[in-house]
Amino acid sequence: MRILDGIEELRAWRRGLEPGATVGFVPTMGALHDGHLSLVARAREAAEVVAVSVFVNPTQFGANEDLDRYPRDREGDAERTGSAGADAIWFAREEEVYPPGFATTVDLPPIARRLCGLDRPVHFPGVALIVLKLFHLFRPTHAFFGEKDYQQCVLVERMVRDLDLEIEIVRCPLVREESGLARSSRNSNLTPEGREVGVALSRGLFRAREAFDRGERDAARLIAGAAVEIEDPRISLEYLELVDPVTLAPLDAVDPERGGRLLVAARLESVRLIDNIALGGEGGGA
Ligand code: AMP
């Protein structure tokens, strides 16, 4: 596997690929775990060339967020990506990605200011900006995103359609730890106790899913059932919402054909955790 540093190396590598090769791209912020590697494995199945980027993108972090505390593991990332079968990993340099004078922004639809965008107004514009830049640098035919970041999937798909980018966005299922906790690079900032307490989020989502499978369709009751599991003085809930899987508009009731998505964000030991689950629709239970 090639380890690439800086924009010039990346461009030279990209120019050297067979013209017409399918290129599968997995953008990440590093500290890679099995969730990320599931995206690499999916890319390996779908594309002739597989590339991973690592960049803790400062424009998607607000002023008081955990940019400085975000875990970094360059050597581990290179090793894991290579074992997962990628052809290249690129480590971006911040001064090249955002050189002095950088001023362009990406404007997003109103759903970018709901859910995770409500408490983190700069987050999705920063994500869209870096994803768009990375798409231009890697020129992938396919790009792989995890449903762990469900709202991000929806927004990236919207951007790709709206801007006529010729890239197939492939959604990959959320990968959990054995306990049920959604895998996240940020989990390494939790204490062992925090990891146990954090399982409450997925317990809540699974409880809603069970209620849905038993025939419950009412959003308020599905949410209330999840909230009972999540309730803990150590967990500070940011949101727990049941939304339409496409528009992300809040639902009063779930139509099992169309489905719903129950999304949660919470803080625990100053670590921000997110999780979500499908209720009905494609692959979402009864
Ligand atoms: P991040 O490094 O957190 O920016 O994530 C990079 C990509 O990996 C995004 O598309 C995430 O949705 C995806 N990802 C992160 N954690 C998981 C997980 N537990 N399961 C599936 N995909 C994930």
PDB file of C-alpha atoms and ligand atoms in Angstrom:
ATOM      1  CA  MET A   1       0.000   0.000   0.000  1.00  0.00           C
ATOM      2  CA  ARG A   2       1.217   3.498  -0.849  1.00  0.00           C
ATOM      3  CA  ILE A   3       1.484   6.016   1.960  1.00  0.00           C
ATOM      4  CA  LEU A   4       0.971   9.461   0.487  1.00  0.00           C
ATOM      5  CA  ASP A   5       1.778  12.791   2.092  1.00  0.00           C
ATOM      6  CA  GLY A   6       0.713  16.170   0.872  1.00  0.00           C
ATOM      7  CA  ILE A   7      -1.208  17.249  -2.206  1.00  0.00           C
ATOM      8  CA  GLU A   8       1.551  16.869  -4.822  1.00  0.00           C
ATOM      9  CA  GLU A   9       2.177  13.228  -3.946  1.00  0.00           C
ATOM     10  CA  LEU A  10      -1.528  12.537  -4.054  1.00  0.00           C
ATOM     11  CA  ARG A  11      -1.937  14.208  -7.452  1.00  0.00           C
ATOM     12  CA  ALA A  12       1.022  12.301  -8.912  1.00  0.00           C
ATOM     13  CA  TRP A  13      -0.409   9.006  -7.608  1.00  0.00           C
ATOM     14  CA  ARG A  14      -3.856   9.809  -9.015  1.00  0.00           C
ATOM     15  CA  ARG A  15      -2.435  10.752 -12.426  1.00  0.00           C
ATOM     16  CA  GLY A  16      -0.593   7.424 -12.532  1.00  0.00           C
ATOM     17  CA  LEU A  17      -3.764   5.331 -12.229  1.00  0.00           C
ATOM     18  CA  GLU A  18      -5.111   3.481 -15.253  1.00  0.00           C
ATOM     19  CA  PRO A  19      -7.490   5.868 -17.069  1.00  0.00           C
ATOM     20  CA  GLY A  20     -11.020   4.544 -16.638  1.00  0.00           C
ATOM     21  CA  ALA A  21     -10.171   2.589 -13.469  1.00  0.00           C
ATOM     22  CA  THR A  22     -12.905   2.574 -10.860  1.00  0.00           C
ATOM     23  CA  VAL A  23     -11.638   4.363  -7.773  1.00  0.00           C
ATOM     24  CA  GLY A  24     -13.274   3.745  -4.401  1.00  0.00           C
ATOM     25  CA  PHE A  25     -12.642   6.481  -1.867  1.00  0.00           C
ATOM     26  CA  VAL A  26     -13.072   6.405   1.924  1.00  0.00           C
ATOM     27  CA  PRO A  27     -12.699   9.821   3.605  1.00  0.00           C
ATOM     28  CA  THR A  28     -11.922   9.643   7.341  1.00  0.00           C
ATOM     29  CA  MET A  29     -10.550  11.620  10.255  1.00  0.00           C
ATOM     30  CA  GLY A  30      -8.275   8.766  11.257  1.00  0.00           C
ATOM     31  CA  ALA A  31      -7.880   6.782  14.501  1.00  0.00           C
ATOM     32  CA  LEU A  32      -9.338   4.040  12.365  1.00  0.00           C
ATOM     33  CA  HIS A  33     -11.462   1.257  13.840  1.00  0.00           C
ATOM     34  CA  ASP A  34     -13.572  -1.603  12.502  1.00  0.00           C
ATOM     35  CA  GLY A  35     -16.308   0.818  11.430  1.00  0.00           C
ATOM     36  CA  HIS A  36     -13.899   2.585   9.065  1.00  0.00           C
ATOM     37  CA  LEU A  37     -12.429  -0.724   7.930  1.00  0.00           C
ATOM     38  CA  SER A  38     -15.881  -1.993   6.964  1.00  0.00           C
ATOM     39  CA  LEU A  39     -16.003   0.906   4.504  1.00  0.00           C
ATOM     40  CA  VAL A  40     -12.592  -0.053   3.125  1.00  0.00           C
ATOM     41  CA  ALA A  41     -13.741  -3.666   2.729  1.00  0.00           C
ATOM     42  CA  ARG A  42     -16.884  -2.528   0.905  1.00  0.00           C
ATOM     43  CA  ALA A  43     -14.768  -0.295  -1.349  1.00  0.00           C
ATOM     44  CA  ARG A  44     -12.467  -3.244  -2.067  1.00  0.00           C
ATOM     45  CA  GLU A  45     -15.469  -5.211  -3.372  1.00  0.00           C
ATOM     46  CA  ALA A  46     -16.767  -2.354  -5.508  1.00  0.00           C
ATOM     47  CA  ALA A  47     -13.715  -0.692  -7.061  1.00  0.00           C
ATOM     48  CA  GLU A  48     -10.411  -1.556  -8.749  1.00  0.00           C
ATOM     49  CA  VAL A  49      -8.460   0.995  -6.729  1.00  0.00           C
ATOM     50  CA  VAL A  50      -9.153   1.834  -3.080  1.00  0.00           C
ATOM     51  CA  ALA A  51      -7.904   4.985  -1.386  1.00  0.00           C
ATOM     52  CA  VAL A  52      -8.382   6.304   2.148  1.00  0.00           C
ATOM     53  CA  SER A  53      -7.814   9.860   3.325  1.00  0.00           C
ATOM     54  CA  VAL A  54      -6.983  10.926   6.862  1.00  0.00           C
ATOM     55  CA  PHE A  55      -7.581  14.519   7.889  1.00  0.00           C
ATOM     56  CA  VAL A  56      -8.943  15.921  11.119  1.00  0.00           C
ATOM     57  CA  ASN A  57     -10.719  18.735   9.344  1.00  0.00           C
ATOM     58  CA  PRO A  58     -10.680  21.893  11.490  1.00  0.00           C
ATOM     59  CA  THR A  59     -13.499  23.664   9.614  1.00  0.00           C
ATOM     60  CA  GLN A  60     -16.058  21.132  10.845  1.00  0.00           C
ATOM     61  CA  PHE A  61     -15.238  21.761  14.507  1.00  0.00           C
ATOM     62  CA  GLY A  62     -16.738  24.664  16.446  1.00  0.00           C
ATOM     63  CA  ALA A  63     -14.588  26.897  18.658  1.00  0.00           C
ATOM     64  CA  ASN A  64     -15.232  24.971  21.900  1.00  0.00           C
ATOM     65  CA  GLU A  65     -15.240  21.484  20.473  1.00  0.00           C
ATOM     66  CA  ASP A  66     -12.746  18.632  20.718  1.00  0.00           C
ATOM     67  CA  LEU A  67     -10.438  19.372  17.757  1.00  0.00           C
ATOM     68  CA  ASP A  68      -7.375  19.308  20.018  1.00  0.00           C
ATOM     69  CA  ARG A  69      -8.522  16.185  21.852  1.00  0.00           C
ATOM     70  CA  TYR A  70      -9.474  14.279  18.708  1.00  0.00           C
ATOM     71  CA  PRO A  71      -7.450  11.017  18.717  1.00  0.00           C
ATOM     72  CA  ARG A  72      -4.649  10.655  16.165  1.00  0.00           C
ATOM     73  CA  ASP A  73      -2.807   7.452  15.228  1.00  0.00           C
ATOM     74  CA  ARG A  74      -0.921   7.784  11.949  1.00  0.00           C
ATOM     75  CA  GLU A  75       1.051   4.532  12.177  1.00  0.00           C
ATOM     76  CA  GLY A  76      -1.897   2.467  13.324  1.00  0.00           C
ATOM     77  CA  ASP A  77      -4.035   3.953  10.551  1.00  0.00           C
ATOM     78  CA  ALA A  78      -1.511   3.042   7.845  1.00  0.00           C
ATOM     79  CA  GLU A  79      -1.157  -0.472   9.202  1.00  0.00           C
ATOM     80  CA  ARG A  80      -4.874  -1.139   9.540  1.00  0.00           C
ATOM     81  CA  THR A  81      -5.737   0.336   6.149  1.00  0.00           C
ATOM     82  CA  GLY A  82      -3.039  -1.762   4.480  1.00  0.00           C
ATOM     83  CA  SER A  83      -4.302  -4.944   6.165  1.00  0.00           C
ATOM     84  CA  ALA A  84      -7.841  -4.107   5.068  1.00  0.00           C
ATOM     85  CA  GLY A  85      -6.650  -4.142   1.460  1.00  0.00           C
ATOM     86  CA  ALA A  86      -6.499  -0.471   0.500  1.00  0.00           C
ATOM     87  CA  ASP A  87      -4.080   0.628  -2.230  1.00  0.00           C
ATOM     88  CA  ALA A  88      -3.265   4.029  -0.798  1.00  0.00           C
ATOM     89  CA  ILE A  89      -3.687   6.135   2.313  1.00  0.00           C
ATOM     90  CA  TRP A  90      -3.274   9.891   2.154  1.00  0.00           C
ATOM     91  CA  PHE A  91      -2.363  12.054   5.129  1.00  0.00           C
ATOM     92  CA  ALA A  92      -3.425  15.601   4.423  1.00  0.00           C
ATOM     93  CA  ARG A  93      -1.493  18.622   5.638  1.00  0.00           C
ATOM     94  CA  GLU A  94      -3.649  21.334   7.089  1.00  0.00           C
ATOM     95  CA  GLU A  95      -1.537  24.159   5.659  1.00  0.00           C
ATOM     96  CA  GLU A  96      -2.042  22.755   2.169  1.00  0.00           C
ATOM     97  CA  VAL A  97      -5.749  22.069   2.538  1.00  0.00           C
ATOM     98  CA  TYR A  98      -6.432  25.536   3.943  1.00  0.00           C
ATOM     99  CA  PRO A  99      -3.592  27.826   2.829  1.00  0.00           C
ATOM    100  CA  PRO A 100      -3.554  31.484   3.855  1.00  0.00           C
ATOM    101  CA  GLY A 101      -6.312  33.337   2.041  1.00  0.00           C
ATOM    102  CA  PHE A 102      -8.591  30.321   1.731  1.00  0.00           C
ATOM    103  CA  ALA A 103     -12.104  31.786   1.680  1.00  0.00           C
ATOM    104  CA  THR A 104     -14.595  29.626  -0.222  1.00  0.00           C
ATOM    105  CA  THR A 105     -17.489  28.022   1.603  1.00  0.00           C
ATOM    106  CA  VAL A 106     -20.276  25.595   0.712  1.00  0.00           C
ATOM    107  CA  ASP A 107     -23.870  26.560   1.468  1.00  0.00           C
ATOM    108  CA  LEU A 108     -26.158  23.708   2.474  1.00  0.00           C
ATOM    109  CA  PRO A 109     -29.926  23.135   2.672  1.00  0.00           C
ATOM    110  CA  PRO A 110     -31.794  23.897   5.945  1.00  0.00           C
ATOM    111  CA  ILE A 111     -31.606  20.270   7.169  1.00  0.00           C
ATOM    112  CA  ALA A 112     -27.902  20.937   7.808  1.00  0.00           C
ATOM    113  CA  ARG A 113     -28.959  23.204  10.690  1.00  0.00           C
ATOM    114  CA  ARG A 114     -31.174  20.638  12.398  1.00  0.00           C
ATOM    115  CA  LEU A 115     -30.177  17.642  14.565  1.00  0.00           C
ATOM    116  CA  CYS A 116     -26.334  17.663  14.747  1.00  0.00           C
ATOM    117  CA  GLY A 117     -26.323  21.046  12.974  1.00  0.00           C
ATOM    118  CA  LEU A 118     -28.323  22.748  15.707  1.00  0.00           C
ATOM    119  CA  ASP A 119     -25.603  22.612  18.356  1.00  0.00           C
ATOM    120  CA  ARG A 120     -22.822  22.524  15.764  1.00  0.00           C
ATOM    121  CA  PRO A 121     -23.714  25.156  13.130  1.00  0.00           C
ATOM    122  CA  VAL A 122     -20.297  25.060  11.427  1.00  0.00           C
ATOM    123  CA  HIS A 123     -20.170  21.281  11.310  1.00  0.00           C
ATOM    124  CA  PHE A 124     -21.904  20.315   8.075  1.00  0.00           C
ATOM    125  CA  PRO A 125     -20.679  23.292   6.014  1.00  0.00           C
ATOM    126  CA  GLY A 126     -17.169  22.209   7.075  1.00  0.00           C
ATOM    127  CA  VAL A 127     -17.894  18.585   6.169  1.00  0.00           C
ATOM    128  CA  ALA A 128     -19.320  19.546   2.772  1.00  0.00           C
ATOM    129  CA  LEU A 129     -16.312  21.761   2.037  1.00  0.00           C
ATOM    130  CA  ILE A 130     -13.735  19.087   2.837  1.00  0.00           C
ATOM    131  CA  VAL A 131     -15.684  16.307   1.110  1.00  0.00           C
ATOM    132  CA  LEU A 132     -15.965  18.411  -2.033  1.00  0.00           C
ATOM    133  CA  LYS A 133     -12.254  19.237  -1.959  1.00  0.00           C
ATOM    134  CA  LEU A 134     -11.361  15.588  -1.403  1.00  0.00           C
ATOM    135  CA  PHE A 135     -13.617  14.527  -4.260  1.00  0.00           C
ATOM    136  CA  HIS A 136     -11.701  16.869  -6.561  1.00  0.00           C
ATOM    137  CA  LEU A 137      -8.341  15.627  -5.337  1.00  0.00           C
ATOM    138  CA  PHE A 138      -9.125  11.895  -5.501  1.00  0.00           C
ATOM    139  CA  ARG A 139     -11.566  12.015  -8.452  1.00  0.00           C
ATOM    140  CA  PRO A 140     -13.254   8.800  -7.220  1.00  0.00           C
ATOM    141  CA  THR A 141     -15.927   6.888  -9.096  1.00  0.00           C
ATOM    142  CA  HIS A 142     -17.344   5.625  -5.783  1.00  0.00           C
ATOM    143  CA  ALA A 143     -17.217   7.098  -2.275  1.00  0.00           C
ATOM    144  CA  PHE A 144     -18.102   5.232   0.914  1.00  0.00           C
ATOM    145  CA  PHE A 145     -19.864   6.760   3.911  1.00  0.00           C
ATOM    146  CA  GLY A 146     -21.060   5.115   7.113  1.00  0.00           C
ATOM    147  CA  GLU A 147     -24.634   5.331   8.327  1.00  0.00           C
ATOM    148  CA  LYS A 148     -23.151   5.998  11.754  1.00  0.00           C
ATOM    149  CA  ASP A 149     -23.224   9.609  10.500  1.00  0.00           C
ATOM    150  CA  TYR A 150     -26.709   9.360   9.070  1.00  0.00           C
ATOM    151  CA  GLN A 151     -27.347  13.074   8.552  1.00  0.00           C
ATOM    152  CA  GLN A 152     -23.960  13.364   6.849  1.00  0.00           C
ATOM    153  CA  CYS A 153     -24.932  10.591   4.388  1.00  0.00           C
ATOM    154  CA  VAL A 154     -28.132  12.431   3.491  1.00  0.00           C
ATOM    155  CA  LEU A 155     -26.342  15.765   3.034  1.00  0.00           C
ATOM    156  CA  VAL A 156     -23.476  14.334   0.975  1.00  0.00           C
ATOM    157  CA  GLU A 157     -25.949  12.540  -1.305  1.00  0.00           C
ATOM    158  CA  ARG A 158     -27.875  15.798  -1.716  1.00  0.00           C
ATOM    159  CA  MET A 159     -24.697  17.722  -2.576  1.00  0.00           C
ATOM    160  CA  VAL A 160     -23.566  15.094  -5.090  1.00  0.00           C
ATOM    161  CA  ARG A 161     -26.943  15.200  -6.860  1.00  0.00           C
ATOM    162  CA  ASP A 162     -27.269  18.985  -6.731  1.00  0.00           C
ATOM    163  CA  LEU A 163     -23.769  19.613  -8.082  1.00  0.00           C
ATOM    164  CA  ASP A 164     -23.899  16.831 -10.721  1.00  0.00           C
ATOM    165  CA  LEU A 165     -20.830  15.078  -9.339  1.00  0.00           C
ATOM    166  CA  GLU A 166     -20.252  11.813 -11.174  1.00  0.00           C
ATOM    167  CA  ILE A 167     -19.641   9.803  -8.015  1.00  0.00           C
ATOM    168  CA  GLU A 168     -21.653   6.919  -6.672  1.00  0.00           C
ATOM    169  CA  ILE A 169     -22.187   7.384  -2.944  1.00  0.00           C
ATOM    170  CA  VAL A 170     -22.291   4.013  -1.192  1.00  0.00           C
ATOM    171  CA  ARG A 171     -23.824   3.909   2.282  1.00  0.00           C
ATOM    172  CA  CYS A 172     -22.399   1.338   4.663  1.00  0.00           C
ATOM    173  CA  PRO A 173     -24.147   0.014   7.791  1.00  0.00           C
ATOM    174  CA  LEU A 174     -23.233   1.242  11.260  1.00  0.00           C
ATOM    175  CA  VAL A 175     -20.722  -1.036  13.018  1.00  0.00           C
ATOM    176  CA  ARG A 176     -21.059  -1.547  16.789  1.00  0.00           C
ATOM    177  CA  GLU A 177     -18.816  -2.794  19.559  1.00  0.00           C
ATOM    178  CA  GLU A 178     -19.922  -6.079  21.124  1.00  0.00           C
ATOM    179  CA  SER A 179     -21.618  -4.126  23.902  1.00  0.00           C
ATOM    180  CA  GLY A 180     -23.801  -2.361  21.330  1.00  0.00           C
ATOM    181  CA  LEU A 181     -21.966   0.979  21.588  1.00  0.00           C
ATOM    182  CA  ALA A 182     -21.555   2.486  18.110  1.00  0.00           C
ATOM    183  CA  ARG A 183     -17.894   2.374  17.144  1.00  0.00           C
ATOM    184  CA  SER A 184     -16.327   5.820  17.080  1.00  0.00           C
ATOM    185  CA  SER A 185     -12.808   7.212  17.218  1.00  0.00           C
ATOM    186  CA  ARG A 186     -14.080   9.346  20.104  1.00  0.00           C
ATOM    187  CA  ASN A 187     -14.808   6.234  22.226  1.00  0.00           C
ATOM    188  CA  SER A 188     -11.104   6.186  23.105  1.00  0.00           C
ATOM    189  CA  ASN A 189     -11.701   9.420  25.044  1.00  0.00           C
ATOM    190  CA  LEU A 190     -14.189   7.618  27.313  1.00  0.00           C
ATOM    191  CA  THR A 191     -13.169   5.947  30.568  1.00  0.00           C
ATOM    192  CA  PRO A 192     -14.006   2.233  30.909  1.00  0.00           C
ATOM    193  CA  GLU A 193     -17.013   3.287  32.992  1.00  0.00           C
ATOM    194  CA  GLY A 194     -18.045   5.768  30.289  1.00  0.00           C
ATOM    195  CA  ARG A 195     -17.991   3.018  27.707  1.00  0.00           C
ATOM    196  CA  GLU A 196     -20.398   1.017  29.819  1.00  0.00           C
ATOM    197  CA  VAL A 197     -22.680   3.956  30.511  1.00  0.00           C
ATOM    198  CA  GLY A 198     -22.670   4.891  26.806  1.00  0.00           C
ATOM    199  CA  VAL A 199     -24.226   1.553  25.873  1.00  0.00           C
ATOM    200  CA  ALA A 200     -27.489   3.093  27.084  1.00  0.00           C
ATOM    201  CA  LEU A 201     -27.796   4.958  23.771  1.00  0.00           C
ATOM    202  CA  SER A 202     -27.901   1.798  21.675  1.00  0.00           C
ATOM    203  CA  ARG A 203     -30.087   0.074  24.307  1.00  0.00           C
ATOM    204  CA  GLY A 204     -32.590   2.873  23.852  1.00  0.00           C
ATOM    205  CA  LEU A 205     -32.539   2.566  20.084  1.00  0.00           C
ATOM    206  CA  PHE A 206     -32.935  -1.210  20.226  1.00  0.00           C
ATOM    207  CA  ARG A 207     -35.822  -0.874  22.653  1.00  0.00           C
ATOM    208  CA  ALA A 208     -37.580   1.421  20.155  1.00  0.00           C
ATOM    209  CA  ARG A 209     -36.868  -1.064  17.405  1.00  0.00           C
ATOM    210  CA  GLU A 210     -38.421  -3.882  19.456  1.00  0.00           C
ATOM    211  CA  ALA A 211     -41.501  -1.778  20.151  1.00  0.00           C
ATOM    212  CA  PHE A 212     -41.715  -0.987  16.434  1.00  0.00           C
ATOM    213  CA  ASP A 213     -41.434  -4.694  15.591  1.00  0.00           C
ATOM    214  CA  ARG A 214     -44.316  -5.378  17.985  1.00  0.00           C
ATOM    215  CA  GLY A 215     -46.454  -2.936  16.029  1.00  0.00           C
ATOM    216  CA  GLU A 216     -45.917   0.419  17.751  1.00  0.00           C
ATOM    217  CA  ARG A 217     -45.996   3.223  15.152  1.00  0.00           C
ATOM    218  CA  ASP A 218     -46.500   6.331  17.288  1.00  0.00           C
ATOM    219  CA  ALA A 219     -43.355   8.489  17.312  1.00  0.00           C
ATOM    220  CA  ALA A 220     -43.882   9.957  20.791  1.00  0.00           C
ATOM    221  CA  ARG A 221     -44.262   6.494  22.339  1.00  0.00           C
ATOM    222  CA  LEU A 222     -41.308   5.043  20.420  1.00  0.00           C
ATOM    223  CA  ILE A 223     -39.139   7.966  21.531  1.00  0.00           C
ATOM    224  CA  ALA A 224     -40.360   7.755  25.133  1.00  0.00           C
ATOM    225  CA  GLY A 225     -39.438   4.065  25.270  1.00  0.00           C
ATOM    226  CA  ALA A 226     -35.918   4.813  24.058  1.00  0.00           C
ATOM    227  CA  ALA A 227     -35.580   7.757  26.447  1.00  0.00           C
ATOM    228  CA  VAL A 228     -36.276   5.531  29.464  1.00  0.00           C
ATOM    229  CA  GLU A 229     -33.236   3.395  28.619  1.00  0.00           C
ATOM    230  CA  ILE A 230     -30.997   6.397  27.886  1.00  0.00           C
ATOM    231  CA  GLU A 231     -31.944   8.315  31.047  1.00  0.00           C
ATOM    232  CA  ASP A 232     -28.836   8.556  33.241  1.00  0.00           C
ATOM    233  CA  PRO A 233     -27.472  11.498  35.226  1.00  0.00           C
ATOM    234  CA  ARG A 234     -24.106  11.049  33.499  1.00  0.00           C
ATOM    235  CA  ILE A 235     -25.619  11.342  30.020  1.00  0.00           C
ATOM    236  CA  SER A 236     -26.643  14.726  28.741  1.00  0.00           C
ATOM    237  CA  LEU A 237     -29.037  14.212  25.852  1.00  0.00           C
ATOM    238  CA  GLU A 238     -28.680  16.623  22.923  1.00  0.00           C
ATOM    239  CA  TYR A 239     -31.487  15.210  20.827  1.00  0.00           C
ATOM    240  CA  LEU A 240     -33.514  12.041  20.368  1.00  0.00           C
ATOM    241  CA  GLU A 241     -35.634  12.377  17.237  1.00  0.00           C
ATOM    242  CA  LEU A 242     -37.594  10.107  14.969  1.00  0.00           C
ATOM    243  CA  VAL A 243     -37.353  11.438  11.419  1.00  0.00           C
ATOM    244  CA  ASP A 244     -38.182  10.615   7.855  1.00  0.00           C
ATOM    245  CA  PRO A 245     -35.225   8.634   6.446  1.00  0.00           C
ATOM    246  CA  VAL A 246     -34.961  10.834   3.340  1.00  0.00           C
ATOM    247  CA  THR A 247     -36.051  14.352   4.293  1.00  0.00           C
ATOM    248  CA  LEU A 248     -35.048  14.110   7.993  1.00  0.00           C
ATOM    249  CA  ALA A 249     -38.335  15.857   8.858  1.00  0.00           C
ATOM    250  CA  PRO A 250     -39.694  14.865  12.305  1.00  0.00           C
ATOM    251  CA  LEU A 251     -42.388  12.166  12.177  1.00  0.00           C
ATOM    252  CA  ASP A 252     -45.587  11.818  14.209  1.00  0.00           C
ATOM    253  CA  ALA A 253     -45.880   8.170  13.211  1.00  0.00           C
ATOM    254  CA  VAL A 254     -43.816   5.691  11.207  1.00  0.00           C
ATOM    255  CA  ASP A 255     -45.157   4.297   7.961  1.00  0.00           C
ATOM    256  CA  PRO A 256     -43.478   0.870   7.956  1.00  0.00           C
ATOM    257  CA  GLU A 257     -43.079   0.896   4.160  1.00  0.00           C
ATOM    258  CA  ARG A 258     -41.276   4.212   4.056  1.00  0.00           C
ATOM    259  CA  GLY A 259     -39.626   3.683   7.420  1.00  0.00           C
ATOM    260  CA  GLY A 260     -38.223   6.099   9.963  1.00  0.00           C
ATOM    261  CA  ARG A 261     -34.841   6.762  11.496  1.00  0.00           C
ATOM    262  CA  LEU A 262     -34.386   7.235  15.204  1.00  0.00           C
ATOM    263  CA  LEU A 263     -31.360   9.460  15.792  1.00  0.00           C
ATOM    264  CA  VAL A 264     -29.649  10.298  19.061  1.00  0.00           C
ATOM    265  CA  ALA A 265     -26.802  12.566  20.137  1.00  0.00           C
ATOM    266  CA  ALA A 266     -25.565  12.928  23.711  1.00  0.00           C
ATOM    267  CA  ARG A 267     -22.619  14.012  25.763  1.00  0.00           C
ATOM    268  CA  LEU A 268     -20.945  11.727  28.241  1.00  0.00           C
ATOM    269  CA  GLU A 269     -17.676  12.590  30.045  1.00  0.00           C
ATOM    270  CA  SER A 270     -17.450  15.596  27.643  1.00  0.00           C
ATOM    271  CA  VAL A 271     -17.409  13.199  24.689  1.00  0.00           C
ATOM    272  CA  ARG A 272     -20.070  13.698  22.054  1.00  0.00           C
ATOM    273  CA  LEU A 273     -21.659  10.423  20.966  1.00  0.00           C
ATOM    274  CA  ILE A 274     -24.130   9.789  18.153  1.00  0.00           C
ATOM    275  CA  ASP A 275     -26.085   6.717  17.136  1.00  0.00           C
ATOM    276  CA  ASN A 276     -29.132   5.832  15.060  1.00  0.00           C
ATOM    277  CA  ILE A 277     -31.332   2.960  13.972  1.00  0.00           C
ATOM    278  CA  ALA A 278     -33.749   2.213  11.144  1.00  0.00           C
ATOM    279  CA  LEU A 279     -37.396   1.526  12.010  1.00  0.00           C
ATOM    280  CA  GLY A 280     -39.078  -0.118   9.031  1.00  0.00           C
ATOM    281  CA  GLY A 281     -38.271   0.796   5.457  1.00  0.00           C
ATOM    282  CA  GLU A 282     -35.418  -1.043   3.774  1.00  0.00           C
ATOM    283  CA  GLY A 283     -33.649  -3.354   6.225  1.00  0.00           C
ATOM    284  CA  GLY A 284     -35.293  -1.754   9.233  1.00  0.00           C
ATOM    285  CA  GLY A 285     -37.134  -4.610  10.931  1.00  0.00           C
ATOM    286  CA  ALA A 286     -40.829  -5.507  10.725  1.00  0.00           C
TER     287      ALA A 286
HETATM  288  P1  AMP B   1     -14.843   9.753  10.763  1.00  0.00           P
HETATM  289  O1  AMP B   1     -13.422   9.323  10.773  1.00  0.00           O
HETATM  290  O2  AMP B   1     -15.527   9.656  12.089  1.00  0.00           O
HETATM  291  O3  AMP B   1     -15.045  11.080  10.073  1.00  0.00           O
HETATM  292  O4  AMP B   1     -15.603   8.692   9.856  1.00  0.00           O
HETATM  293  C1  AMP B   1     -15.198   8.446   8.550  1.00  0.00           C
HETATM  294  C2  AMP B   1     -16.229   7.564   7.872  1.00  0.00           C
HETATM  295  O5  AMP B   1     -16.353   6.347   8.595  1.00  0.00           O
HETATM  296  C3  AMP B   1     -17.631   8.209   7.857  1.00  0.00           C
HETATM  297  O6  AMP B   1     -18.278   7.897   6.639  1.00  0.00           O
HETATM  298  C4  AMP B   1     -18.298   7.545   9.023  1.00  0.00           C
HETATM  299  O7  AMP B   1     -19.693   7.489   8.913  1.00  0.00           O
HETATM  300  C5  AMP B   1     -17.699   6.147   8.953  1.00  0.00           C
HETATM  301  N1  AMP B   1     -17.808   5.507  10.258  1.00  0.00           N
HETATM  302  C6  AMP B   1     -17.300   5.943  11.438  1.00  0.00           C
HETATM  303  N2  AMP B   1     -17.683   5.124  12.434  1.00  0.00           N
HETATM  304  C7  AMP B   1     -18.441   4.159  11.878  1.00  0.00           C
HETATM  305  C8  AMP B   1     -19.134   3.019  12.381  1.00  0.00           C
HETATM  306  N3  AMP B   1     -19.137   2.714  13.667  1.00  0.00           N
HETATM  307  N4  AMP B   1     -19.820   2.256  11.497  1.00  0.00           N
HETATM  308  C9  AMP B   1     -19.850   2.558  10.180  1.00  0.00           C
HETATM  309  N5  AMP B   1     -19.212   3.609   9.642  1.00  0.00           N
HETATM  310  C10 AMP B   1     -18.524   4.402  10.474  1.00  0.00           C
END
